[in-house]
Tab-separated table of C-alpha atoms in Angstrom:
chain	number	residue	atom	x	y	z
E	1	UNK	CA	44.403	-19.349	2.379
E	2	UNK	CA	42.789	-19.251	-1.022
E	3	UNK	CA	42.131	-15.969	-2.750
E	4	UNK	CA	38.990	-14.845	-4.527
E	5	UNK	CA	37.928	-17.491	-7.024
E	6	UNK	CA	35.822	-16.795	-10.096
E	7	UNK	CA	34.268	-19.248	-12.529
E	8	UNK	CA	34.180	-19.805	-15.370
E	9	UNK	CA	37.398	-18.084	-16.454
E	10	UNK	CA	36.056	-17.732	-19.971
E	11	UNK	CA	32.489	-17.724	-21.235
E	12	UNK	CA	31.293	-17.465	-24.818
E	13	UNK	CA	27.588	-16.973	-25.405
E	14	UNK	CA	25.346	-16.074	-28.292
E	15	UNK	CA	23.487	-12.798	-28.232
E	16	UNK	CA	20.217	-13.226	-26.397
E	17	UNK	CA	21.365	-16.027	-24.097
E	18	UNK	CA	21.433	-15.739	-20.327
E	19	UNK	CA	24.718	-16.198	-18.449
E	20	UNK	CA	25.661	-16.693	-14.801
E	21	UNK	CA	29.061	-15.815	-13.363
E	22	UNK	CA	30.180	-17.106	-9.979
E	23	UNK	CA	32.389	-15.564	-7.301
E	24	UNK	CA	33.793	-17.312	-4.226
E	25	UNK	CA	35.183	-14.615	-1.926
E	26	UNK	CA	37.896	-15.084	0.645
E	27	UNK	CA	36.427	-16.950	3.604
E	28	UNK	CA	35.059	-14.597	6.245
E	29	UNK	CA	35.097	-11.497	4.057
E	30	UNK	CA	32.004	-9.439	4.722
E	31	UNK	CA	32.120	-7.169	1.697
E	32	UNK	CA	31.829	-8.292	-1.915
E	33	UNK	CA	32.043	-6.160	-5.031
E	34	UNK	CA	31.447	-6.727	-8.758
E	35	UNK	CA	33.187	-4.669	-11.448
E	36	UNK	CA	33.072	-4.655	-15.256
E	37	UNK	CA	36.289	-4.015	-17.177
E	38	UNK	CA	36.169	-3.260	-20.891
E	39	UNK	CA	39.299	-3.720	-22.990
E	40	UNK	CA	41.844	-0.979	-22.305
E	41	UNK	CA	39.744	0.588	-19.561
E	42	UNK	CA	39.793	0.603	-15.801
E	43	UNK	CA	37.207	-1.472	-13.938
E	44	UNK	CA	33.787	0.096	-13.439
E	45	UNK	CA	31.761	-0.556	-10.282
E	46	UNK	CA	28.601	-2.607	-10.673
E	47	UNK	CA	27.326	-3.571	-7.224
E	48	UNK	CA	28.257	-4.071	-3.557
E	49	UNK	CA	27.136	-6.566	-0.903
E	50	UNK	CA	27.631	-6.482	2.828
E	51	UNK	CA	26.994	-10.074	3.879
E	52	UNK	CA	23.786	-11.043	2.045
E	53	UNK	CA	22.474	-7.490	1.729
E	54	UNK	CA	22.929	-5.720	-1.603
E	55	UNK	CA	23.580	-2.194	-0.356
E	56	UNK	CA	24.567	-0.518	-3.609
E	57	UNK	CA	23.558	-1.530	-7.128
E	58	UNK	CA	23.922	1.878	-8.693
E	59	UNK	CA	26.463	0.664	-11.255
E	60	UNK	CA	24.356	-2.061	-12.842
E	61	UNK	CA	23.926	-0.851	-16.437
E	62	UNK	CA	20.410	-2.167	-17.004
E	63	UNK	CA	17.696	-4.334	-15.516
E	64	UNK	CA	19.187	-7.250	-17.481
E	65	UNK	CA	21.920	-7.405	-14.826
E	66	UNK	CA	21.115	-9.070	-11.526
E	67	UNK	CA	23.391	-10.078	-8.642
E	68	UNK	CA	22.744	-12.109	-5.515
E	69	UNK	CA	24.571	-13.395	-2.467
E	70	UNK	CA	21.881	-15.366	-0.637
E	71	UNK	CA	23.971	-16.805	2.203
E	72	UNK	CA	26.493	-14.040	2.520
E	73	UNK	CA	29.356	-15.948	0.897
E	74	UNK	CA	29.218	-17.054	-2.766
E	75	UNK	CA	27.793	-14.501	-5.187
E	76	UNK	CA	26.360	-14.875	-8.671
E	77	UNK	CA	26.122	-12.181	-11.325
E	78	UNK	CA	23.452	-12.974	-13.884
E	79	UNK	CA	23.042	-11.254	-17.231
E	80	UNK	CA	19.820	-11.879	-19.115
E	81	UNK	CA	19.311	-11.535	-22.865
E	82	UNK	CA	23.000	-10.769	-23.425
E	83	UNK	CA	24.065	-8.157	-25.951
E	84	UNK	CA	27.409	-7.607	-27.670
E	85	UNK	CA	28.183	-4.590	-25.500
E	86	UNK	CA	28.135	-6.900	-22.467
E	87	UNK	CA	31.437	-8.386	-23.676
E	88	UNK	CA	33.999	-7.546	-20.996
E	89	UNK	CA	35.925	-8.992	-18.078
E	90	UNK	CA	33.812	-9.236	-14.943
E	91	UNK	CA	35.865	-8.903	-11.774
E	92	UNK	CA	34.824	-9.830	-8.266
E	93	UNK	CA	36.516	-8.467	-5.142
E	94	UNK	CA	36.091	-9.012	-1.428
E	95	UNK	CA	37.300	-7.305	1.720
E	96	UNK	CA	37.068	-8.016	5.442
E	97	UNK	CA	35.019	-4.969	6.345
E	98	UNK	CA	33.285	-2.123	4.606
E	99	UNK	CA	35.850	0.635	4.623
E	100	UNK	CA	39.579	1.263	4.614
E	101	UNK	CA	40.467	-2.317	3.849
E	102	UNK	CA	42.118	-3.265	0.543
E	103	UNK	CA	39.866	-5.077	-1.873
E	104	UNK	CA	41.182	-8.472	-2.980
E	105	UNK	CA	40.359	-9.268	-6.594
E	106	UNK	CA	39.798	-12.515	-8.439
E	107	UNK	CA	41.229	-13.110	-11.922
E	108	UNK	CA	37.866	-12.368	-13.510
E	109	UNK	CA	35.565	-13.988	-16.041
E	110	UNK	CA	36.137	-12.958	-19.646
E	111	UNK	CA	32.716	-12.858	-21.305
E	112	UNK	CA	32.430	-12.783	-25.092
E	113	UNK	CA	29.039	-12.319	-26.720
E	114	UNK	CA	28.848	-13.405	-30.364
Y	1	UNK	CA	30.533	12.744	-10.788
Y	2	UNK	CA	34.000	11.586	-9.697
Y	3	UNK	CA	36.508	11.200	-12.533
Y	4	UNK	CA	39.981	9.710	-12.206
Y	5	UNK	CA	42.717	10.447	-14.739
Y	6	UNK	CA	46.098	8.765	-15.005
Y	7	UNK	CA	49.083	10.191	-16.835
Y	8	UNK	CA	50.941	8.930	-18.770
Y	9	UNK	CA	48.895	6.200	-20.439
Y	10	UNK	CA	52.075	4.270	-21.213
Y	11	UNK	CA	55.685	4.474	-20.096
Y	12	UNK	CA	58.847	2.645	-21.165
Y	13	UNK	CA	62.015	2.887	-19.077
Y	14	UNK	CA	65.334	1.036	-18.797
Y	15	UNK	CA	65.959	-1.130	-15.767
Y	16	UNK	CA	67.179	0.733	-12.706
Y	17	UNK	CA	65.408	4.000	-13.414
Y	18	UNK	CA	63.256	5.711	-10.799
Y	19	UNK	CA	59.816	6.709	-12.073
Y	20	UNK	CA	56.624	8.497	-11.100
Y	21	UNK	CA	53.079	7.676	-12.112
Y	22	UNK	CA	50.434	10.347	-11.742
Y	23	UNK	CA	46.780	10.184	-10.766
Y	24	UNK	CA	44.273	13.013	-10.447
Y	25	UNK	CA	40.659	13.030	-9.286
Y	26	UNK	CA	37.953	15.677	-9.558
Y	27	UNK	CA	36.122	15.339	-6.219
Y	28	UNK	CA	38.214	15.599	-3.051
Y	29	UNK	CA	35.495	13.961	-0.920
Y	30	UNK	CA	37.084	10.523	-0.970
Y	31	UNK	CA	37.324	7.838	1.685
Y	32	UNK	CA	40.667	6.466	0.565
Y	33	UNK	CA	42.881	6.020	-2.504
Y	34	UNK	CA	44.398	2.765	-3.659
Y	35	UNK	CA	47.054	1.832	-6.179
Y	36	UNK	CA	46.752	-1.533	-7.894
Y	37	UNK	CA	48.855	-3.574	-10.271
Y	38	UNK	CA	47.282	-5.645	-13.055
Y	39	UNK	CA	49.178	-8.229	-15.082
Y	40	UNK	CA	47.772	-9.350	-18.468
Y	41	UNK	CA	44.817	-11.699	-18.064
Y	42	UNK	CA	44.863	-11.355	-14.316
Y	43	UNK	CA	42.935	-9.580	-11.620
Y	44	UNK	CA	44.158	-6.622	-9.616
Y	45	UNK	CA	46.724	-6.774	-6.840
Y	46	UNK	CA	46.509	-4.068	-4.183
Y	47	UNK	CA	49.835	-2.269	-3.756
Y	48	UNK	CA	49.122	0.593	-1.374
Y	49	UNK	CA	46.071	2.088	0.338
Y	50	UNK	CA	46.154	5.667	1.609
Y	51	UNK	CA	43.383	6.756	3.928
Y	52	UNK	CA	41.966	10.228	3.299
Y	53	UNK	CA	43.641	11.544	6.479
Y	54	UNK	CA	47.089	10.280	5.440
Y	55	UNK	CA	49.669	11.877	3.163
Y	56	UNK	CA	51.693	8.868	2.045
Y	57	UNK	CA	52.308	5.143	2.310
Y	58	UNK	CA	55.431	3.109	1.585
Y	59	UNK	CA	55.990	-0.531	0.769
Y	60	UNK	CA	59.440	-1.656	-0.289
Y	61	UNK	CA	60.434	0.209	-3.450
Y	62	UNK	CA	56.987	1.806	-3.744
Y	63	UNK	CA	55.884	5.104	-2.261
Y	64	UNK	CA	52.482	6.667	-2.807
Y	65	UNK	CA	51.512	10.191	-1.844
Y	66	UNK	CA	48.111	11.825	-1.551
Y	67	UNK	CA	47.229	15.521	-1.751
Y	68	UNK	CA	43.480	15.479	-1.285
Y	69	UNK	CA	43.010	19.226	-1.554
Y	70	UNK	CA	44.551	19.352	-5.014
Y	71	UNK	CA	43.078	16.019	-6.084
Y	72	UNK	CA	46.391	14.364	-6.843
Y	73	UNK	CA	48.313	11.222	-6.019
Y	74	UNK	CA	51.654	9.932	-7.229
Y	75	UNK	CA	53.154	6.462	-7.192
Y	76	UNK	CA	56.940	6.476	-7.026
Y	77	UNK	CA	58.798	3.307	-8.038
Y	78	UNK	CA	62.471	3.205	-7.136
Y	79	UNK	CA	65.106	1.229	-9.025
Y	80	UNK	CA	62.652	-0.273	-11.516
Y	81	UNK	CA	62.992	-3.929	-12.559
Y	82	UNK	CA	61.632	-5.876	-15.552
Y	83	UNK	CA	59.264	-7.644	-13.152
Y	84	UNK	CA	57.599	-4.286	-12.492
Y	85	UNK	CA	56.200	-4.333	-16.035
Y	86	UNK	CA	52.403	-4.241	-15.691
Y	87	UNK	CA	49.454	-1.852	-15.772
Y	88	UNK	CA	49.137	0.334	-12.691
Y	89	UNK	CA	45.675	1.508	-11.713
Y	90	UNK	CA	44.704	4.277	-9.346
Y	91	UNK	CA	41.292	4.138	-7.646
Y	92	UNK	CA	39.466	6.393	-5.214
Y	93	UNK	CA	36.800	5.164	-2.854
Y	94	UNK	CA	33.487	6.971	-2.646
Y	95	UNK	CA	32.608	8.629	0.667
Y	96	UNK	CA	30.618	5.608	1.810
Y	97	UNK	CA	33.581	3.359	1.117
Y	98	UNK	CA	31.382	1.066	-0.947
Y	99	UNK	CA	32.747	1.551	-4.448
Y	100	UNK	CA	36.067	2.217	-6.144
Y	101	UNK	CA	36.297	4.591	-9.103
Y	102	UNK	CA	39.253	3.696	-11.304
Y	103	UNK	CA	41.433	5.515	-13.778
Y	104	UNK	CA	42.317	3.867	-17.098
Y	105	UNK	CA	45.760	2.931	-15.875
Y	106	UNK	CA	49.377	3.451	-16.868
Y	107	UNK	CA	51.035	0.577	-18.721
Y	108	UNK	CA	54.655	0.322	-17.636
Y	109	UNK	CA	57.358	-1.523	-19.533
Y	110	UNK	CA	60.789	-1.923	-17.938
Y	111	UNK	CA	63.491	-3.219	-20.256
Y	112	UNK	CA	66.585	-5.116	-19.103
């Protein structure tokens, strides 16, 4: 079966624009995670969904970041009024259940803010 | 706040050598620990997952150990190959199992 799919693979935006990043998890996976990875760093947790419920959004850096998963499958991470420090790779991961299951990662969206 | 440290940051070895990558974490209250591989421009591939009650896991030439009380894990790679060249990331899961906290990774280069 297909893995986690993210689109677009690359996104360039001007400072102040809004962007939307999409994640298609593996079919049937209950849990979905978003991470932000800066250059040369490990990924940092942003938010977690179990089905359509956003159970943990403690890692979202500001109220400009918003994530949703309305039907419990596809998820969208939206960043409003982008700033240069938002430039990073945004990784999505999914897993079959909440705990003790490996997370399967997509290839990420590389976001560059000019 | 949980912090994960990986040593060394980079490692270069000749093909065939056995090697050890180190990971330490500050809070022993973890749900599990995972080792990942990341190739340039790609996402992460899960290599091994060790539950908090386990001491080690093995997959092929890879062996990972976990000493929760001392906050340490090691990834042992036997008979390294050029195809093993990548960045290896260690991550611990918070107690709820809802988030992974990553180290910065060890970038491995295996020369033929």
